[in-house]
mmCIF file of C-alpha atoms in Angstrom:
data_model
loop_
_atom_site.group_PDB
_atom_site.id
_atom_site.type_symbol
_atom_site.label_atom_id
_atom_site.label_comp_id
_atom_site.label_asym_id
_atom_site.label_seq_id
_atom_site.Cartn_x
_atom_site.Cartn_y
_atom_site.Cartn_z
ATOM 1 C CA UNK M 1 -2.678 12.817 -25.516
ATOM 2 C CA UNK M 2 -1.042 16.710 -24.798
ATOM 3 C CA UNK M 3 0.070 17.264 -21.234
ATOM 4 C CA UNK M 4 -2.614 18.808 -20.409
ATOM 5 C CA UNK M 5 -4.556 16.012 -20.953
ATOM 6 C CA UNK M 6 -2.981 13.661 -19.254
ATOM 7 C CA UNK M 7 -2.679 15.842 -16.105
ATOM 8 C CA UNK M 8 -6.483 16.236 -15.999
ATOM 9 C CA UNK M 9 -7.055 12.552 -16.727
ATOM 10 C CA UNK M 10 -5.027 11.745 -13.900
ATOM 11 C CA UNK M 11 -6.681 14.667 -11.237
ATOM 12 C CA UNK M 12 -9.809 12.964 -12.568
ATOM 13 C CA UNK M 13 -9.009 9.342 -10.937
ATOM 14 C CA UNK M 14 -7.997 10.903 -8.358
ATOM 15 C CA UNK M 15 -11.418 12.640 -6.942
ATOM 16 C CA UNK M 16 -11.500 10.354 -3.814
ATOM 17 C CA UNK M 17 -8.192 11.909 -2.115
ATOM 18 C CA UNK M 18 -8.050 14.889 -0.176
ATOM 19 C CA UNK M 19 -7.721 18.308 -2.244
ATOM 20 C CA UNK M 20 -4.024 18.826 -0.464
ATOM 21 C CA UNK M 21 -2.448 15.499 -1.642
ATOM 22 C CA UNK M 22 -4.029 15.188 -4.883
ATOM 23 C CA UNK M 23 -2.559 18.887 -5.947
ATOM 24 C CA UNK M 24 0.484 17.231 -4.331
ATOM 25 C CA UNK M 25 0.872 14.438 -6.524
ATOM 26 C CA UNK M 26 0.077 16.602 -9.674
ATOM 27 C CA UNK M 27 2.989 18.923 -8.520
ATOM 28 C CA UNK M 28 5.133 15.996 -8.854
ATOM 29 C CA UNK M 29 4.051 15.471 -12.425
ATOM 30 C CA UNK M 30 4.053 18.738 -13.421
ATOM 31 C CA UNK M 31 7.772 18.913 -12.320
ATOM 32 C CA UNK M 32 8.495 15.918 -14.323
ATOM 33 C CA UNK M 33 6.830 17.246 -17.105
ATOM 34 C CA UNK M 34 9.218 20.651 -16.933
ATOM 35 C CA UNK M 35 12.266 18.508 -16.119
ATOM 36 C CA UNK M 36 11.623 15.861 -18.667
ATOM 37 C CA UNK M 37 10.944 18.494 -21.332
ATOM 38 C CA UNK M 38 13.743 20.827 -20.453
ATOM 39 C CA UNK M 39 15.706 17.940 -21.498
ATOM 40 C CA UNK M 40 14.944 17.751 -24.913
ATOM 41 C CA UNK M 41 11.787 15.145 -24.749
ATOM 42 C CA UNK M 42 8.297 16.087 -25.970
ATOM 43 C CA UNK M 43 5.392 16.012 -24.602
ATOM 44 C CA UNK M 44 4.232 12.369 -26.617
ATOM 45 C CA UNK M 45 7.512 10.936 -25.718
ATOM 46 C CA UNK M 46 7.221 11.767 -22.019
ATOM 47 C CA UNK M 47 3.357 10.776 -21.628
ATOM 48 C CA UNK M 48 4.659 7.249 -23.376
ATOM 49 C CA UNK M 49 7.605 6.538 -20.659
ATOM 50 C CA UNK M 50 5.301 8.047 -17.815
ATOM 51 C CA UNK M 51 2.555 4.948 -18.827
ATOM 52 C CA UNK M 52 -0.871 4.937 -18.340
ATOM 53 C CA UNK M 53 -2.690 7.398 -15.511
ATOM 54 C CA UNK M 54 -5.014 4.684 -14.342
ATOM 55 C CA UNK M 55 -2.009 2.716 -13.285
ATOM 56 C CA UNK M 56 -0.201 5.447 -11.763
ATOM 57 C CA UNK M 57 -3.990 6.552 -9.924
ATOM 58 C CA UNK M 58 -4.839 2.762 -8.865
ATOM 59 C CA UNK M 59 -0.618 2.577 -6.933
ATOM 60 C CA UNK M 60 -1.549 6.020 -5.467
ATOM 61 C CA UNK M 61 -5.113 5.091 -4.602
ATOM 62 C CA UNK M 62 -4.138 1.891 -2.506
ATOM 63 C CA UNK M 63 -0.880 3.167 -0.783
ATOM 64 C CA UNK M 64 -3.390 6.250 0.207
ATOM 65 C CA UNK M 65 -6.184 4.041 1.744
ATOM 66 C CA UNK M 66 -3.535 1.403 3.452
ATOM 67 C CA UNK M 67 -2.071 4.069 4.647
ATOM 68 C CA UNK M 68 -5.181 5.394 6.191
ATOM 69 C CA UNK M 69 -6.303 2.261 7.482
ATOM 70 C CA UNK M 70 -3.379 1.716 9.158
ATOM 71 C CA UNK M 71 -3.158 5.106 11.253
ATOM 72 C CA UNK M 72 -7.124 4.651 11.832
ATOM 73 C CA UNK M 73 -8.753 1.567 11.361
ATOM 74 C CA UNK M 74 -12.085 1.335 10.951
ATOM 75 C CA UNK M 75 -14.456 -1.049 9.350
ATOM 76 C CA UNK M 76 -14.769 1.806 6.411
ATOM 77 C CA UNK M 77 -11.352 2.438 5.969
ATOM 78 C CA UNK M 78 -10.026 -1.023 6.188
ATOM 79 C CA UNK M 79 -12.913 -1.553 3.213
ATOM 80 C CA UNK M 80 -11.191 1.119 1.168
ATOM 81 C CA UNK M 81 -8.240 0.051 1.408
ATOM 82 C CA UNK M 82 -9.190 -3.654 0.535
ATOM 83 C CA UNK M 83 -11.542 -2.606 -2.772
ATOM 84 C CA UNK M 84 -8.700 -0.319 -3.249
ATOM 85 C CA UNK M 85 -6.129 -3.066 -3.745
ATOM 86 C CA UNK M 86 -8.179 -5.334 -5.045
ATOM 87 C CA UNK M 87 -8.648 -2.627 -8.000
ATOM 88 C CA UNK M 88 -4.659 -3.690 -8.481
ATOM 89 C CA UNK M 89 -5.264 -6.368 -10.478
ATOM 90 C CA UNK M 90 -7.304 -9.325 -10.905
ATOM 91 C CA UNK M 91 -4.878 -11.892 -9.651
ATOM 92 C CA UNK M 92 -5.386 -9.897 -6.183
ATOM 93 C CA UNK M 93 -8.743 -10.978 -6.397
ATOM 94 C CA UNK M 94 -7.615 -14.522 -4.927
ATOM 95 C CA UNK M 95 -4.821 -13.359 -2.461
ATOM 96 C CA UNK M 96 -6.919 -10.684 -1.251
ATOM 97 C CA UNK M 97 -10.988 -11.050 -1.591
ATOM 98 C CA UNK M 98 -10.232 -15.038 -0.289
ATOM 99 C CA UNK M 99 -8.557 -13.882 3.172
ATOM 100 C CA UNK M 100 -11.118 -10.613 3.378
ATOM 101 C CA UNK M 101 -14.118 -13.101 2.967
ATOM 102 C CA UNK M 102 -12.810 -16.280 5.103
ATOM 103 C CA UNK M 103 -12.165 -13.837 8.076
ATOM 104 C CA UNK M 104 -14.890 -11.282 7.639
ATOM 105 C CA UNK M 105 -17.115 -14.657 7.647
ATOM 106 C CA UNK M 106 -15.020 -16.084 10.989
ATOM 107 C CA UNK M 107 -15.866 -12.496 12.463
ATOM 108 C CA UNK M 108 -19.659 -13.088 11.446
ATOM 109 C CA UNK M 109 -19.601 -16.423 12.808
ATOM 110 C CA UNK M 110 -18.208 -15.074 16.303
ATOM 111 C CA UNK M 111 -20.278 -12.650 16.318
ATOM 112 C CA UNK M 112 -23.415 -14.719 16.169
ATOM 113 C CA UNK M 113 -22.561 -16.575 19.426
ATOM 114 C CA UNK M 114 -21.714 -13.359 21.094
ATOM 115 C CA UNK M 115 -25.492 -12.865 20.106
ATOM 116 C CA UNK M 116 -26.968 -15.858 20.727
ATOM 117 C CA UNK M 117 -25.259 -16.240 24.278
ATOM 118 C CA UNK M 118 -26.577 -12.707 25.181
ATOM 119 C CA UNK M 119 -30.010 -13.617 23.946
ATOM 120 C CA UNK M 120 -30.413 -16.963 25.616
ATOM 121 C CA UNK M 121 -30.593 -15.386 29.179
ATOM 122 C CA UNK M 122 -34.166 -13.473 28.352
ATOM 123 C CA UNK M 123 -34.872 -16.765 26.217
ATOM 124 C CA UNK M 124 -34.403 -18.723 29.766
ATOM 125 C CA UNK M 125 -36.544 -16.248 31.659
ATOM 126 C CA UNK M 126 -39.215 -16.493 28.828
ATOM 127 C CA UNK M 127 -39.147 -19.985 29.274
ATOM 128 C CA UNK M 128 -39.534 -20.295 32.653
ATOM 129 C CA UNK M 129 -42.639 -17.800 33.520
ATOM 130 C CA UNK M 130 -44.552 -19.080 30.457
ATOM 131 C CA UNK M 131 -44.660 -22.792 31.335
ATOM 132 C CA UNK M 132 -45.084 -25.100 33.742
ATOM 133 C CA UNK M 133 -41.977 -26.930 34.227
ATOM 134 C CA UNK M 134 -41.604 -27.202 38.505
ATOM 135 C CA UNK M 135 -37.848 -25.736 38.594
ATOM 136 C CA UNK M 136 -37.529 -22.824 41.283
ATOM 137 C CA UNK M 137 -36.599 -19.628 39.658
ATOM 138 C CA UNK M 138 -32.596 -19.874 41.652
ATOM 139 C CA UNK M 139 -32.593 -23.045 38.912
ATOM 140 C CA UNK M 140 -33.061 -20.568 36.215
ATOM 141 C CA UNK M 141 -31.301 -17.607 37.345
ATOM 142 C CA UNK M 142 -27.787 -19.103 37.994
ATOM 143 C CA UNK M 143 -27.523 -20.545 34.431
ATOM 144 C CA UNK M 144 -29.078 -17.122 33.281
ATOM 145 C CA UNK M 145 -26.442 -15.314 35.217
ATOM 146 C CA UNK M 146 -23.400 -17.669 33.798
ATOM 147 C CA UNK M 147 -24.756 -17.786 30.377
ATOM 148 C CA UNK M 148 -25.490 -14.206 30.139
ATOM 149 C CA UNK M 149 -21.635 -13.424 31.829
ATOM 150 C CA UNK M 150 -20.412 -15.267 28.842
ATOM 151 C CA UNK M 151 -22.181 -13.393 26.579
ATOM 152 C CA UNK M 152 -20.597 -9.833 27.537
ATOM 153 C CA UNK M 153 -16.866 -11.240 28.139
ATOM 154 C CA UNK M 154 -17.072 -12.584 24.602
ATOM 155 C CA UNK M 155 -18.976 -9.348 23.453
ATOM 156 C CA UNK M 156 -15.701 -7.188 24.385
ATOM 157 C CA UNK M 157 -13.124 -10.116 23.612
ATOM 158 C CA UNK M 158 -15.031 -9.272 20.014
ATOM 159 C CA UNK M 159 -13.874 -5.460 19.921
ATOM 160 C CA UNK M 160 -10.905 -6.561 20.743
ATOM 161 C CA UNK M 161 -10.506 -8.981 18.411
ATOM 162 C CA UNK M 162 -11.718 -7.037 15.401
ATOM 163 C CA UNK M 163 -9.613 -4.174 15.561
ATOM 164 C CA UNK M 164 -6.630 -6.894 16.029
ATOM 165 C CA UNK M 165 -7.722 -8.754 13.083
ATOM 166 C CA UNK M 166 -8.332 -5.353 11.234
ATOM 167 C CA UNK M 167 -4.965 -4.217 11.681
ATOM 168 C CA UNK M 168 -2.997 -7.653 10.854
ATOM 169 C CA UNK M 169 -4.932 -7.229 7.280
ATOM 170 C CA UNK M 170 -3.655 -3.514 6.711
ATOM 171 C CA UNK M 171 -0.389 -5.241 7.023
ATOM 172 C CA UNK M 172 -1.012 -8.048 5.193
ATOM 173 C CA UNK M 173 -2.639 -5.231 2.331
ATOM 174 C CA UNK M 174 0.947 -3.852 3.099
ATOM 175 C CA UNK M 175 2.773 -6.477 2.129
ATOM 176 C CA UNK M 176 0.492 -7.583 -0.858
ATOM 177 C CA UNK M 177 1.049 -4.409 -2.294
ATOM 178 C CA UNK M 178 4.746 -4.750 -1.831
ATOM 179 C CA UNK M 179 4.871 -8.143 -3.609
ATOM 180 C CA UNK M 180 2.889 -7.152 -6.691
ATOM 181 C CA UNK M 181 4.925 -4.105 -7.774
ATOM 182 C CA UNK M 182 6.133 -4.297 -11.164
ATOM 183 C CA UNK K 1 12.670 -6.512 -18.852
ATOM 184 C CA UNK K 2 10.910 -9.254 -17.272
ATOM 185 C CA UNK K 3 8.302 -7.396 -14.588
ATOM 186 C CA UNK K 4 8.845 -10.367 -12.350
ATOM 187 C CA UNK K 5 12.091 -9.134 -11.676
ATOM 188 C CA UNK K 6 11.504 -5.582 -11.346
ATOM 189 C CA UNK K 7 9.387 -6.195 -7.809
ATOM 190 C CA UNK K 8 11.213 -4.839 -5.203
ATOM 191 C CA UNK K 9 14.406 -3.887 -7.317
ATOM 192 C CA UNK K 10 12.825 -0.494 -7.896
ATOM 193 C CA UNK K 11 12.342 0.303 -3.774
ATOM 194 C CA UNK K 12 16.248 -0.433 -3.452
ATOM 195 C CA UNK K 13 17.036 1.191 -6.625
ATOM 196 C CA UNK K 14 15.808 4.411 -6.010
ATOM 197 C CA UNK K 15 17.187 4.354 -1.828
ATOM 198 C CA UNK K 16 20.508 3.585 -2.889
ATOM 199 C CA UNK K 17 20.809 6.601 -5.823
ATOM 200 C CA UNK K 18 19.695 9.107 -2.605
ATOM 201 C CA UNK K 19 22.400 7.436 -0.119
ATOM 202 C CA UNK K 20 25.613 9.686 -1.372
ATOM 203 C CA UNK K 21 23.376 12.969 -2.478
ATOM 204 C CA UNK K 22 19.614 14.613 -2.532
ATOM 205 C CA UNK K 23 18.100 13.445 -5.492
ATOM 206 C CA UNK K 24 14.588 15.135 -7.061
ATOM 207 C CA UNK K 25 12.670 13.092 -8.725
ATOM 208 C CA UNK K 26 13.099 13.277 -12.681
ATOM 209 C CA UNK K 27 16.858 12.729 -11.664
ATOM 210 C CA UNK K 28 15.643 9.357 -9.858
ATOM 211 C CA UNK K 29 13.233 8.263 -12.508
ATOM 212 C CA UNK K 30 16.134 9.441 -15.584
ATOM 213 C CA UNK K 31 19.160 7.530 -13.581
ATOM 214 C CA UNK K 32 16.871 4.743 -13.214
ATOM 215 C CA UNK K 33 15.103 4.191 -16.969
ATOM 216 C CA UNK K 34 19.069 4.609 -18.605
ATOM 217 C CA UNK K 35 19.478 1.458 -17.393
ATOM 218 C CA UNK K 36 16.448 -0.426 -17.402
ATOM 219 C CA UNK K 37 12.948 0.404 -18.763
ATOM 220 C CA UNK K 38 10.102 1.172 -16.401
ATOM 221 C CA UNK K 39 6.953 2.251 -16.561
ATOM 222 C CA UNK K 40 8.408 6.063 -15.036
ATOM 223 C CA UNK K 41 5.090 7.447 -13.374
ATOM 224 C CA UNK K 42 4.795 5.073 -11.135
ATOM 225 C CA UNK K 43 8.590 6.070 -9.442
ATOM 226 C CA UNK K 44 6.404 8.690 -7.892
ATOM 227 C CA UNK K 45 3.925 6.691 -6.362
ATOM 228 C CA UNK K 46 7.015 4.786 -5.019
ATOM 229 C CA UNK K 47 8.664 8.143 -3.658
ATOM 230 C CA UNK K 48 5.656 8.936 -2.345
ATOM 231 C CA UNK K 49 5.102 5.329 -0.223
ATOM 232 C CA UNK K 50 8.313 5.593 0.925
ATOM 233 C CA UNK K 51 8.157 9.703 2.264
ATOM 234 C CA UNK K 52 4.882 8.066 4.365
ATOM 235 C CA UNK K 53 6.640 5.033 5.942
ATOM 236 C CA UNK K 54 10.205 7.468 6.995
ATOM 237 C CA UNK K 55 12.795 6.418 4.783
ATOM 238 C CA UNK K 56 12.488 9.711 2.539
ATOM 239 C CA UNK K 57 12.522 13.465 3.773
ATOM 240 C CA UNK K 58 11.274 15.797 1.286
ATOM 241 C CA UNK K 59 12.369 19.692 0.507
ATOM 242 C CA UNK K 60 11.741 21.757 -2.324
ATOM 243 C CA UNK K 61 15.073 23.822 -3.353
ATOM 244 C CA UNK K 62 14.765 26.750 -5.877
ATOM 245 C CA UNK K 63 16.601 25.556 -9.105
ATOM 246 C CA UNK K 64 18.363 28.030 -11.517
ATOM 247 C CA UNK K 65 15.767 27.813 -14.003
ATOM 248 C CA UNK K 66 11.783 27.041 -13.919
ATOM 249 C CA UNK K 67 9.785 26.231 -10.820
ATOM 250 C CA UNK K 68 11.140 24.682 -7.425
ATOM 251 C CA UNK K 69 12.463 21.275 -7.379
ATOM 252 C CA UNK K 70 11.275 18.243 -4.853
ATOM 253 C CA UNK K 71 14.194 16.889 -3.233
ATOM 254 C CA UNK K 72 14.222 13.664 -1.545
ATOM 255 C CA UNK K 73 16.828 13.026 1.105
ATOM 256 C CA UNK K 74 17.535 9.717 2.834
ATOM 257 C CA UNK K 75 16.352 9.203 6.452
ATOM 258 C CA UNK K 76 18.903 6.965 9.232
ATOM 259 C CA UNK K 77 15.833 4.973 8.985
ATOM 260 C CA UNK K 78 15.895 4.337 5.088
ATOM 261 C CA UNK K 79 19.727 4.339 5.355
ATOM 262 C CA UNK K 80 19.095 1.142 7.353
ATOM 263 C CA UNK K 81 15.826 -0.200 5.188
ATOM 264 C CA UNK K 82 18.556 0.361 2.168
ATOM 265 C CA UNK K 83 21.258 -1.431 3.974
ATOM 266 C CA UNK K 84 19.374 -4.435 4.714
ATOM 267 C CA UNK K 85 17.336 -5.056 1.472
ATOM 268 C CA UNK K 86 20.779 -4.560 -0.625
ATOM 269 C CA UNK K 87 22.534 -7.274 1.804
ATOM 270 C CA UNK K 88 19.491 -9.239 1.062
ATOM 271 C CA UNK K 89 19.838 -8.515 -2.781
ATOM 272 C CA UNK K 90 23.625 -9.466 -2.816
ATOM 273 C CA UNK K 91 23.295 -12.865 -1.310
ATOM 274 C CA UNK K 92 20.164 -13.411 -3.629
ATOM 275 C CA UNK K 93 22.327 -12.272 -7.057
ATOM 276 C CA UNK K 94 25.016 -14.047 -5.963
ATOM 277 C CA UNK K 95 23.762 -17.733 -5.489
ATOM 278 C CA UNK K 96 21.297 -16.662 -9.155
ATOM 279 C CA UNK K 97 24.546 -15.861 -10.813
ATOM 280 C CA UNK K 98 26.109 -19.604 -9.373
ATOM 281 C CA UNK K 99 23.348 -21.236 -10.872
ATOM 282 C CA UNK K 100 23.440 -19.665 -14.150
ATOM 283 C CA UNK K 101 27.556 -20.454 -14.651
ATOM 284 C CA UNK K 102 27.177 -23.523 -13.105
ATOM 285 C CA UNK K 103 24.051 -24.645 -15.402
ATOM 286 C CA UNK K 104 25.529 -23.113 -18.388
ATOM 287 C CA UNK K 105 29.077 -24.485 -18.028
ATOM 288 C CA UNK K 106 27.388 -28.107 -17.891
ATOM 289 C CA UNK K 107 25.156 -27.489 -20.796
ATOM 290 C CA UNK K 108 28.671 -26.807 -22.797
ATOM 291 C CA UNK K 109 30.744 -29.868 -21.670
#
């Protein structure tokens, strides 16, 4: 591999970051390259100490979408940023997919409540004009009203509680990322 | 080197070479891979984490020869980071190294 080579190999796996940071990083490189051969190295000796692109692309990939996730979370970014780490390694699979899928299912779970307890209001009304069942309609309405009460407190207790639980796993990505350096 | 025990060195490592003087970077990655060898293209990635979270400012300065250089200089913030993760380093080398004389004087008796 010539330097050349390696520096397009590297802009290459790094097509998902923004034009400005990914010239950014290959300014860095290029400097090292200049520096490293100024001092006497060439350019096989340099790509072997530098290592392998798709290492140095996969580091730069998942600090970029952590990053990202952290100053705006959103259910896409905070999915970058997991595939991106997971991408680390396979042993990340465990410490990271096991966590994403236990709470993303916890969230799912929550969320189907939220959904049912909304629901069950018009399920009550439903209920009580198509049969013939003798309760007034104040019988119906009050649990209708409580039920249906529930339903939108726990509805924005949810928004809440997603971005929380969004942001605690940026910082758990964080510290993952931390811990698996080399 | 055992990677095991490069996690985390690195971070400190390259903090404490910018806490007397601006370093750029092939300086950082060449004062680092005398002593011990690293995979050196991921230093930058590194740098580059650690510009994001504060504890680097970056400039580029003219150099006598060839194109501009990247310096990194040390934040108050990543003077205290550094400060705290090599307190935590000493009192983590020091009980290691007990352990080792201790276990190796025994083995000799």
């Amino acid at each position: 591999m010539t330097r050349d080579e390696f520096l397009w190999e590297l802009e290459q796996l790094l097509k998902d970051l923004p034009e400005i940071e990914r010239q950014d990083i290959l300014m860095d490189y290029k400097e090292h390259f200049y520096n490293a051969l100024e001092s006497g190295k060439d350019d096989e000796e340099i790509i072997r100490s530098l290592g392998s692109p798709k290492v140095i692309a996969k580091e730069l990939k998942a600090n970029y979408h952590i990053h990202r996730a952290q100053t705006q979370a959103s259910v896409r970014s905070v999915g970058r940023a997991i595939i991106a780490t997971l991408s680390l390694g396979l042993f990340n699979l465990l410490l990271v997919a096991g966590p994403a899928i236990g709470i993303v299912a916890v969230l799912l779970g929550l969320y189907a409540t939220t959904l049912a307890l909304l629901a069950a209001p018009f399920g009550l009304l439903v209920g009580y004009l198509w049969t013939d069942h003798g309760f007034e309609l104040l019988d119906v309405v009050f649990p209708m009203m409580a039920i249906g009460g529930l339903g939108v407190m726990m509805a924005v207790g949810m928004i809440y509680l997603t971005r929380w639980v969004g942001r605690l796993f940026v910082s758990y990505l964080r510290f993952n990322l931390k811990m698996i350096r080399g | 080197m055992n990677v095991q025990f490069k996690k985390g060195v690195l971070e400190m490592c390259v903090l404490v070479l910018t806490a007397k003087k601006d370093r750029y970077g092939y300086e950082l990655v060449n004062k680092i891979s005398e002593k011990f060898l690293i995979a050196e293209g991921t230093v930058y990635p590194l740098l580059r984490r650690l510009t994001q979270e504060g504890y680097f400012s970056t400039y580029l300065a003219e150099s006598t020869e060839g194109p501009p250089r990247k310096y990194y200089r040390l934040t108050a913030r990543g003077r205290e980071y550094m400060n705290q993760l090599v307190a935590e380093w000493s009192t983590f080398s020091t009980g290691v190294d007990q352990i080792i004389l201790e276990g190796i004087s025994d083995d000799q008796r």
